[in-house]
PDB file of N, CA and C in Angstrom:
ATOM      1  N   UNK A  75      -8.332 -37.284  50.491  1.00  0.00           N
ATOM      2  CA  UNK A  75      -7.745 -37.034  49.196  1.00  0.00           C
ATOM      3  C   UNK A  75      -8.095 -38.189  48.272  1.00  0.00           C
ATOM      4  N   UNK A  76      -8.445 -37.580  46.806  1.00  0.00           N
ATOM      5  CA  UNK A  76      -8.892 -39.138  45.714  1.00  0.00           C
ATOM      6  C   UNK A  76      -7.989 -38.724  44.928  1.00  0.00           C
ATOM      7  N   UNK A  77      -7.288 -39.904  44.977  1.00  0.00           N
ATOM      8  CA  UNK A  77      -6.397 -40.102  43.933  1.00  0.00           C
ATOM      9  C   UNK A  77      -6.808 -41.367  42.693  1.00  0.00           C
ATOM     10  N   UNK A  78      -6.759 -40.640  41.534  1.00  0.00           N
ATOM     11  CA  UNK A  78      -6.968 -41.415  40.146  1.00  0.00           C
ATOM     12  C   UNK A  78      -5.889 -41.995  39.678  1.00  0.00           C
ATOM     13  N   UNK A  79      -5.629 -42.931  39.260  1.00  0.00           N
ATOM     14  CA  UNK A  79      -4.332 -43.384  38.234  1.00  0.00           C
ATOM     15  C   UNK A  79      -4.858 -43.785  37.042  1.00  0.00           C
ATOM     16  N   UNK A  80      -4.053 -43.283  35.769  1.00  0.00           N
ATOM     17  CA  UNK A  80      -4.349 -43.685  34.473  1.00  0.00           C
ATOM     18  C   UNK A  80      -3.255 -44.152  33.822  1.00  0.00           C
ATOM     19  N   UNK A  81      -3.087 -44.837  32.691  1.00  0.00           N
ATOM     20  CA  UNK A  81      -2.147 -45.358  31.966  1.00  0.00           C
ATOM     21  C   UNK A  81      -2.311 -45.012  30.146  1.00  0.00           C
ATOM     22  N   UNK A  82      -1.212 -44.344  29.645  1.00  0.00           N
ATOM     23  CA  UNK A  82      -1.408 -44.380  28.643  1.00  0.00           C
ATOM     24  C   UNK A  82      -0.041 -45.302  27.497  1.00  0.00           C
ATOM     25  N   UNK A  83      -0.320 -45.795  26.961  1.00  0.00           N
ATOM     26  CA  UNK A  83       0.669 -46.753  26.002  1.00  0.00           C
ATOM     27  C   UNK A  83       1.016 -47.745  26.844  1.00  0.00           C
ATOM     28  N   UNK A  84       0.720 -47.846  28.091  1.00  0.00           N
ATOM     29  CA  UNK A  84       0.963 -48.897  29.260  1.00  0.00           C
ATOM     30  C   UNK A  84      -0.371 -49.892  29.892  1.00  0.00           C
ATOM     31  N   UNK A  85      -0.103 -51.117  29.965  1.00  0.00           N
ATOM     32  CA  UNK A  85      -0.867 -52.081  30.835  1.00  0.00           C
ATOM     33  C   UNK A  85      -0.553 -51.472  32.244  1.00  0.00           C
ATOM     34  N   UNK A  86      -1.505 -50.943  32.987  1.00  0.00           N
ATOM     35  CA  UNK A  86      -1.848 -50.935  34.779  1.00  0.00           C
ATOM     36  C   UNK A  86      -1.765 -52.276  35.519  1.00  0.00           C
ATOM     37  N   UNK A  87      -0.788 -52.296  35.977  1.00  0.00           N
ATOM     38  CA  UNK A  87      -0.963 -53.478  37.229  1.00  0.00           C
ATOM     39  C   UNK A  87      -1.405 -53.106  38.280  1.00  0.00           C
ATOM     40  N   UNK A  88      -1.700 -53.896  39.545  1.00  0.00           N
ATOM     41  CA  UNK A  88      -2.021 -53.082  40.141  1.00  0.00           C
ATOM     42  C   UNK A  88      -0.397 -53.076  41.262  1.00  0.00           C
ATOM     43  N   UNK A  89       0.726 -53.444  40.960  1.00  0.00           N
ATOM     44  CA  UNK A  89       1.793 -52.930  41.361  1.00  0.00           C
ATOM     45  C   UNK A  89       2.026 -51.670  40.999  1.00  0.00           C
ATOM     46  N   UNK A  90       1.496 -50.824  40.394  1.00  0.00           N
ATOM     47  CA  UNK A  90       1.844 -49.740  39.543  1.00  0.00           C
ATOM     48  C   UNK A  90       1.071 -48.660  40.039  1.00  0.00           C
ATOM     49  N   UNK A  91      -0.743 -49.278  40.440  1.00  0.00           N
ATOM     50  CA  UNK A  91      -1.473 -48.492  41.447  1.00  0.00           C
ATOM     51  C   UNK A  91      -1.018 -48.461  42.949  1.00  0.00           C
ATOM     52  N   UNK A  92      -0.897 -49.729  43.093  1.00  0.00           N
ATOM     53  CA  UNK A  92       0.081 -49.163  44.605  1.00  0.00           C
ATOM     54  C   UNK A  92       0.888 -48.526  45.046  1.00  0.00           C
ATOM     55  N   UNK A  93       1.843 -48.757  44.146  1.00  0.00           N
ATOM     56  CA  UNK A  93       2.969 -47.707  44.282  1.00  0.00           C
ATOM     57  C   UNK A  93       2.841 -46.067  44.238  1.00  0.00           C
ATOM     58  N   UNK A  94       1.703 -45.743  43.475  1.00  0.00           N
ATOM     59  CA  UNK A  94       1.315 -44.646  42.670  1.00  0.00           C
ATOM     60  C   UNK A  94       0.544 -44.148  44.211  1.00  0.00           C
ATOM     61  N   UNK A  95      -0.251 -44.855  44.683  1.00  0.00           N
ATOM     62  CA  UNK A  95      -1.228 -44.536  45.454  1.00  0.00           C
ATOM     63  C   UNK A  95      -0.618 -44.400  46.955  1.00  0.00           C
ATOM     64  N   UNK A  96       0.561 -45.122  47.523  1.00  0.00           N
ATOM     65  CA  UNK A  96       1.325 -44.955  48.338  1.00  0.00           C
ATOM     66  C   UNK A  96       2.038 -44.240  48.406  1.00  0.00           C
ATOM     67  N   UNK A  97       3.020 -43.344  47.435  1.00  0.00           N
ATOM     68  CA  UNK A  97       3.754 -42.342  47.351  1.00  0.00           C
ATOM     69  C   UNK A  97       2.744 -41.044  47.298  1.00  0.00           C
ATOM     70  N   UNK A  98       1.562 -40.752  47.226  1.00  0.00           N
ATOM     71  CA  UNK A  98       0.359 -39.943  46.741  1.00  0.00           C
ATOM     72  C   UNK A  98      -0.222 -39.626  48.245  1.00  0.00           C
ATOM     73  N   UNK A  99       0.193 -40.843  48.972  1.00  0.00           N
ATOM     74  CA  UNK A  99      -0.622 -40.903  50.217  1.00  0.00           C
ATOM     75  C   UNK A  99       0.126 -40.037  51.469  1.00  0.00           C
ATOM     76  N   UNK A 100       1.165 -40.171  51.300  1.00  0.00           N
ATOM     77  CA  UNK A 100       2.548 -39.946  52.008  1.00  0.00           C
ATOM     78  C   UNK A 100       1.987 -37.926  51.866  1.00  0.00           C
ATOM     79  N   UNK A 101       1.862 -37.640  51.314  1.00  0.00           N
ATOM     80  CA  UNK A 101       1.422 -36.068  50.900  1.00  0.00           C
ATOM     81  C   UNK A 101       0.655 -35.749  51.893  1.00  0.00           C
ATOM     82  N   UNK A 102      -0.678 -36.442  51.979  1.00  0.00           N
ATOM     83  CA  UNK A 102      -1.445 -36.102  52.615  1.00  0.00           C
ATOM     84  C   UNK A 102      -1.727 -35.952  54.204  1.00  0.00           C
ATOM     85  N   UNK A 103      -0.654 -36.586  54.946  1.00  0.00           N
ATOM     86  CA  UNK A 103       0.076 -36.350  55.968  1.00  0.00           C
ATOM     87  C   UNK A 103       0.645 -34.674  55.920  1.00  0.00           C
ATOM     88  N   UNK A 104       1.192 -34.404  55.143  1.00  0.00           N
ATOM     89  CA  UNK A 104       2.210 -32.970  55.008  1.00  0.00           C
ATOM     90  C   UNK A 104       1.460 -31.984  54.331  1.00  0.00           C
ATOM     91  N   UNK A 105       0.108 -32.236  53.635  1.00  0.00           N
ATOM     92  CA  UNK A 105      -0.720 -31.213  52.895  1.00  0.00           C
ATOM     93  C   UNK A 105      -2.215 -31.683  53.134  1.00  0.00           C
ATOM     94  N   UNK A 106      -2.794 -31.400  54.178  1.00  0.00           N
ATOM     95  CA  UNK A 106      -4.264 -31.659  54.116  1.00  0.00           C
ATOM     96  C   UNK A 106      -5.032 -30.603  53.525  1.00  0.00           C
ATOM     97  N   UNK A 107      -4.581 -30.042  52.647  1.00  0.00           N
ATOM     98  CA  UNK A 107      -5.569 -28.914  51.476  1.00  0.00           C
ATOM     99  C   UNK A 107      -5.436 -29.600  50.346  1.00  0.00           C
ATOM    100  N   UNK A 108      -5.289 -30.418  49.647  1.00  0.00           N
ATOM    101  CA  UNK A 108      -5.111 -31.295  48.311  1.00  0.00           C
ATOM    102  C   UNK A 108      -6.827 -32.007  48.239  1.00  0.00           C
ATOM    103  N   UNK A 109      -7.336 -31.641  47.516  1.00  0.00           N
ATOM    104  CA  UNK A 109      -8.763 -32.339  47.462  1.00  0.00           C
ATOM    105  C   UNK A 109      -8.490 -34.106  46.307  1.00  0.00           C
ATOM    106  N   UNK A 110      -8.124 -33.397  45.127  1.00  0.00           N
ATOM    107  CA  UNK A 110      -7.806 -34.289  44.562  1.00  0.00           C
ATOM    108  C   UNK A 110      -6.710 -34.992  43.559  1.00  0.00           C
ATOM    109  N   UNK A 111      -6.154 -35.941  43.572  1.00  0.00           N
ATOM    110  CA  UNK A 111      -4.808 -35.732  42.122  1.00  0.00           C
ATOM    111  C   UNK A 111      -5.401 -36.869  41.202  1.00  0.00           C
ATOM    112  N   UNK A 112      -4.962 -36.532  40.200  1.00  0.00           N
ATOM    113  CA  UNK A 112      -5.442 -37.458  39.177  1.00  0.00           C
ATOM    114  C   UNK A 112      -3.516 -37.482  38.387  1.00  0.00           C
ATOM    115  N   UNK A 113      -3.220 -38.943  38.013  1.00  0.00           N
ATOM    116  CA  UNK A 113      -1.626 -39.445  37.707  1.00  0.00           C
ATOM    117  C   UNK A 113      -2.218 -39.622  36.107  1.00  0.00           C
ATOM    118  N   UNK A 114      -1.537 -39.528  35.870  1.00  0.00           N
ATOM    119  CA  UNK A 114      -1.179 -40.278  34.259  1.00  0.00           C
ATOM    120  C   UNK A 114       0.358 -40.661  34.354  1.00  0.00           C
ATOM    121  N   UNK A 115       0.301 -42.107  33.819  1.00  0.00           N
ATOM    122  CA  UNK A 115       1.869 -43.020  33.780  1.00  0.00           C
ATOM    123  C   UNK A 115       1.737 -43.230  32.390  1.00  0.00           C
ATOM    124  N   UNK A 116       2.958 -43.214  31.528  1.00  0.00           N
ATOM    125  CA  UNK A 116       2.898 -44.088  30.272  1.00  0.00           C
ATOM    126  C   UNK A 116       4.659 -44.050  29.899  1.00  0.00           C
ATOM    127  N   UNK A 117       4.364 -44.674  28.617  1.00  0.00           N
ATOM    128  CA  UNK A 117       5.801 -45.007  27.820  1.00  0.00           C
ATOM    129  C   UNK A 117       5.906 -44.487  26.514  1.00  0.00           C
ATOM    130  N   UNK A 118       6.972 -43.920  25.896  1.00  0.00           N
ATOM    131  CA  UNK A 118       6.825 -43.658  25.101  1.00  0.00           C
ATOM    132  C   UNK A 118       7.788 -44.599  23.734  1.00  0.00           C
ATOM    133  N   UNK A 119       7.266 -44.951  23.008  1.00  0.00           N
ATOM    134  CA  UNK A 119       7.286 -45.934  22.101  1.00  0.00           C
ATOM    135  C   UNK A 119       8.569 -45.808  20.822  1.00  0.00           C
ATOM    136  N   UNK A 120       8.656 -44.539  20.909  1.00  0.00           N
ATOM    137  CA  UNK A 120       9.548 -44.034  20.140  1.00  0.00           C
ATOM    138  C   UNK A 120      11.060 -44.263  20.778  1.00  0.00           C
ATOM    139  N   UNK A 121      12.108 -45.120  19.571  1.00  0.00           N
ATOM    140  CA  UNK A 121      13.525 -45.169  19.999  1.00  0.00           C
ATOM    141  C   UNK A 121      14.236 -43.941  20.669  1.00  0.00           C
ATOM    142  N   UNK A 122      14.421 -42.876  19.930  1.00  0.00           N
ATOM    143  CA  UNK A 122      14.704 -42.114  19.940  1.00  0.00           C
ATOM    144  C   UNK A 122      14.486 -40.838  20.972  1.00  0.00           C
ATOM    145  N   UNK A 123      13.534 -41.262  21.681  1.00  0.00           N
ATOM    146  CA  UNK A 123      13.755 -40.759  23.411  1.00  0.00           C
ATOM    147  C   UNK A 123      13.954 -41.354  24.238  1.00  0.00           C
ATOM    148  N   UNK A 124      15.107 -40.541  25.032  1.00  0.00           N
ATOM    149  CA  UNK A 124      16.023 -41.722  25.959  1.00  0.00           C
ATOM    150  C   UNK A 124      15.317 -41.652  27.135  1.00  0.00           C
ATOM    151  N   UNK A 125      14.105 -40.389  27.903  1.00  0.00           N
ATOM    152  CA  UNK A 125      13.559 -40.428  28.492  1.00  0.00           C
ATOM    153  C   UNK A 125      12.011 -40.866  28.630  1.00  0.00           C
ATOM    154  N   UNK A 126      11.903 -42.047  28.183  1.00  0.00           N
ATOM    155  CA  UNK A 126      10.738 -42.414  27.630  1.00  0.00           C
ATOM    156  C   UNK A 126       9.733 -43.095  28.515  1.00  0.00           C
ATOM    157  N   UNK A 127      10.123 -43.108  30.032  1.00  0.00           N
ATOM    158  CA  UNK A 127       8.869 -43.120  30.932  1.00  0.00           C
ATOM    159  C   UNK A 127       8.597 -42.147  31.608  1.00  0.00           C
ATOM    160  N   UNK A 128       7.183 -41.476  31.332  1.00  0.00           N
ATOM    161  CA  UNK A 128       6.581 -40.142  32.069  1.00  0.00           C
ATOM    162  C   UNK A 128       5.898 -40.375  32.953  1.00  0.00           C
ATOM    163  N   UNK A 129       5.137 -39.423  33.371  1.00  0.00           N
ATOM    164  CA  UNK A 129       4.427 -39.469  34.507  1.00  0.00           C
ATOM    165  C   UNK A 129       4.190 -37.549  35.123  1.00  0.00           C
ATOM    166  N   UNK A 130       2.390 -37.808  34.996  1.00  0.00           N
ATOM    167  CA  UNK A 130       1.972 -36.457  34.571  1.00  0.00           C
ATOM    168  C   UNK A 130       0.627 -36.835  36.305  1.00  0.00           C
ATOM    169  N   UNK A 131       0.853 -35.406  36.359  1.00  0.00           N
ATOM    170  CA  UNK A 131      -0.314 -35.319  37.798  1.00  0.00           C
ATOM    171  C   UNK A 131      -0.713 -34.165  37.879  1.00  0.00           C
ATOM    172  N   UNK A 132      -2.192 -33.966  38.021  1.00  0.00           N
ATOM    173  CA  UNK A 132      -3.015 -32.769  37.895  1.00  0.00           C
ATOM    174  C   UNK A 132      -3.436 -32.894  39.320  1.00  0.00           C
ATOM    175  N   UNK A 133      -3.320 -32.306  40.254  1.00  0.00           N
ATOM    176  CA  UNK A 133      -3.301 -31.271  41.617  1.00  0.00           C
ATOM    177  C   UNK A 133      -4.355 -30.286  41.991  1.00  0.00           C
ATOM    178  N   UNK A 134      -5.306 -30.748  42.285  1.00  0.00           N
ATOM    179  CA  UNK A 134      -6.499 -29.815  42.877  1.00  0.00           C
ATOM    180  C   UNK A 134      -6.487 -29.528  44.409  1.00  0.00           C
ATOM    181  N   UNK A 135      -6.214 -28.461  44.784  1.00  0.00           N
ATOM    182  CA  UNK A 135      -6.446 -27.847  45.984  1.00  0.00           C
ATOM    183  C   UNK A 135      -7.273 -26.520  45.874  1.00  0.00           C
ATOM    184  N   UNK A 136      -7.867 -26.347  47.287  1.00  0.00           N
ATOM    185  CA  UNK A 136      -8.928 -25.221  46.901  1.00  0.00           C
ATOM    186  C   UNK A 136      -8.459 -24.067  46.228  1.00  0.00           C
ATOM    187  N   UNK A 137      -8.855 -23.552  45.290  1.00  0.00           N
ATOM    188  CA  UNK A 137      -8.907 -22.423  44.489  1.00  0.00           C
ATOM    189  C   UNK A 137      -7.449 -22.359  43.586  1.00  0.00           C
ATOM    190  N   UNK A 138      -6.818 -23.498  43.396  1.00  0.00           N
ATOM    191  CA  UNK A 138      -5.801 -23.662  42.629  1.00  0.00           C
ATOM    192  C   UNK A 138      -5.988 -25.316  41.946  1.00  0.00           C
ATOM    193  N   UNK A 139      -5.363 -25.477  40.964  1.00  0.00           N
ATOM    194  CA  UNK A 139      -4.852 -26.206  40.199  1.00  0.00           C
ATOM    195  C   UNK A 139      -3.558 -26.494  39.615  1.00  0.00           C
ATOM    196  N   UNK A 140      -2.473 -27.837  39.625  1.00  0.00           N
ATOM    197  CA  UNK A 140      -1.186 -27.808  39.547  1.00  0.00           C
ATOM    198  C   UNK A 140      -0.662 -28.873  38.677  1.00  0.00           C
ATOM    199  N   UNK A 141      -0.213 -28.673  37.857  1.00  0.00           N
ATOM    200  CA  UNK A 141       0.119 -29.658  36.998  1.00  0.00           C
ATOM    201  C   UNK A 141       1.533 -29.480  36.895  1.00  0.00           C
ATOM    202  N   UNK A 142       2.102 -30.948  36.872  1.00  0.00           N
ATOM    203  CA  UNK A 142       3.381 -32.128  37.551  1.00  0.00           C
ATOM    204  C   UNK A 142       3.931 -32.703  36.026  1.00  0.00           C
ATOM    205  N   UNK A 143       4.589 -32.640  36.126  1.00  0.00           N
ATOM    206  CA  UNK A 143       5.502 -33.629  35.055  1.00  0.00           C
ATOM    207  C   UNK A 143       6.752 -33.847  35.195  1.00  0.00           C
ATOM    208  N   UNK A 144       7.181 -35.371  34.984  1.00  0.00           N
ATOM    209  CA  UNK A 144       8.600 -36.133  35.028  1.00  0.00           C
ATOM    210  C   UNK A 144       8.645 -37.531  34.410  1.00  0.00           C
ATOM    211  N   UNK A 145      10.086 -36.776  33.816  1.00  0.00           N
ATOM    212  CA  UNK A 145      10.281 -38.105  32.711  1.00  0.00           C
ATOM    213  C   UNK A 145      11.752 -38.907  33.088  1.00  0.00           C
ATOM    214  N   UNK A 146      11.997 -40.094  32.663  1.00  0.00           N
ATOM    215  CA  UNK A 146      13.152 -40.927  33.176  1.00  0.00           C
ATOM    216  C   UNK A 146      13.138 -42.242  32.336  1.00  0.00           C
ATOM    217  N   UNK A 147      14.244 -43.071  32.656  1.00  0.00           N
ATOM    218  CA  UNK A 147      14.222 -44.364  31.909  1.00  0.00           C
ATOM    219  C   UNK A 147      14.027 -45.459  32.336  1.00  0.00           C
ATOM    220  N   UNK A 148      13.167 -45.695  33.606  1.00  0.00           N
ATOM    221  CA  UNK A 148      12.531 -46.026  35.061  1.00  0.00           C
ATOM    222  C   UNK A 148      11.046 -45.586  34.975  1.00  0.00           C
ATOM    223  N   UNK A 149      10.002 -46.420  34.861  1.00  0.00           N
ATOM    224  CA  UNK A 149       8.237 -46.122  35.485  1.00  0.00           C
ATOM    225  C   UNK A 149       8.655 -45.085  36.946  1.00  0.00           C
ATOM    226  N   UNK A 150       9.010 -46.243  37.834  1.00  0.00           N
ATOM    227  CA  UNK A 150       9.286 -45.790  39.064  1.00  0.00           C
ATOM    228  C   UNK A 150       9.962 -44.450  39.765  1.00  0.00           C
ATOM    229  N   UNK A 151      10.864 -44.657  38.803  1.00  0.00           N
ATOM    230  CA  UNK A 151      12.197 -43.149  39.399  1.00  0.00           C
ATOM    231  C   UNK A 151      11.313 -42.376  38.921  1.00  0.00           C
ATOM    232  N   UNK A 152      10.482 -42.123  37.745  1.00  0.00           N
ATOM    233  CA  UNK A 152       9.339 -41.086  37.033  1.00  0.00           C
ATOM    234  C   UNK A 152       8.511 -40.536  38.709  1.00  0.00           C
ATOM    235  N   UNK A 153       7.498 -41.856  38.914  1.00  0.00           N
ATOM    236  CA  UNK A 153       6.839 -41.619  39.802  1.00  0.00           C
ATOM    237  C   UNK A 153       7.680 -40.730  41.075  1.00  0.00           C
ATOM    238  N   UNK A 154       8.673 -41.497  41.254  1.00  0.00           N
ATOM    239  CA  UNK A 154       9.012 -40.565  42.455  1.00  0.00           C
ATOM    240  C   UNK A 154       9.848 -39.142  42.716  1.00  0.00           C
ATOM    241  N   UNK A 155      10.102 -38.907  41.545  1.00  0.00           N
ATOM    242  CA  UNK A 155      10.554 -37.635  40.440  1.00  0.00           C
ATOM    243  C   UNK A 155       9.357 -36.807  40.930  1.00  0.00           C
ATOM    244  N   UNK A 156       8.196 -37.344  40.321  1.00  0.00           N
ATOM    245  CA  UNK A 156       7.018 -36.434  40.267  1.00  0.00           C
ATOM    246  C   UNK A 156       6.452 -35.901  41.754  1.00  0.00           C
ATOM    247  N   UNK A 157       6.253 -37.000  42.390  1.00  0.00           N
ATOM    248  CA  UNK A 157       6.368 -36.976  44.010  1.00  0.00           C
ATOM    249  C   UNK A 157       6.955 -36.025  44.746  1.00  0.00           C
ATOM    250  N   UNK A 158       8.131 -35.715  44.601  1.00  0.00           N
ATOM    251  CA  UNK A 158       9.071 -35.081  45.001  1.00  0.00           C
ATOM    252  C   UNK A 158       9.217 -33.517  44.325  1.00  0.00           C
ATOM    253  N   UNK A 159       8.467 -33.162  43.423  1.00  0.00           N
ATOM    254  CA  UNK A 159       8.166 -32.204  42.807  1.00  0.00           C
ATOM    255  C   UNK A 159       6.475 -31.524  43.467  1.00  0.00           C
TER     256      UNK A 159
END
């Protein structure tokens, strides 16, 4: 399985790829049909959303495609929101 991580309105650490890439990995134990995921993490800048860290994942397995989204006030709880979805 290749997993991509991207960042948008956010600096990538690579605490942020690890985490991303370890919770991603954990799958592939329980789903060996997943070819590839590609993450998007970011923040959103605006006061006025209280849920303003996302976290978006596009899901390729053979002959399907799956797209993920979860938002929170936590990078992290996002990621594992999405995970868990």
């Amino acid at each position: 399985m290749k997993i991509i991580v991207n960042g948008r309105n956010i600096e990538l650490t690579d605490a942020i790829k690890a985490f991303v890439t370890e919770k991603f990995k954990r799958l592939e134990t329980h789903f060996d049909f997943i070819l590839e995921v590609h993450v998007f993490v970011g923040v959103e800048k605006n006061p006025r959303i209280q849920l303003n860290h996302h976290a978006e994942a596009t899901v390729h397995v053979h002959g399907a495609v799956f797209r993920l989204e979860a938002a929170s006030t936590d990078l992290y709880a996002s990621i594992d929101l999405l995970v868990d979805k």
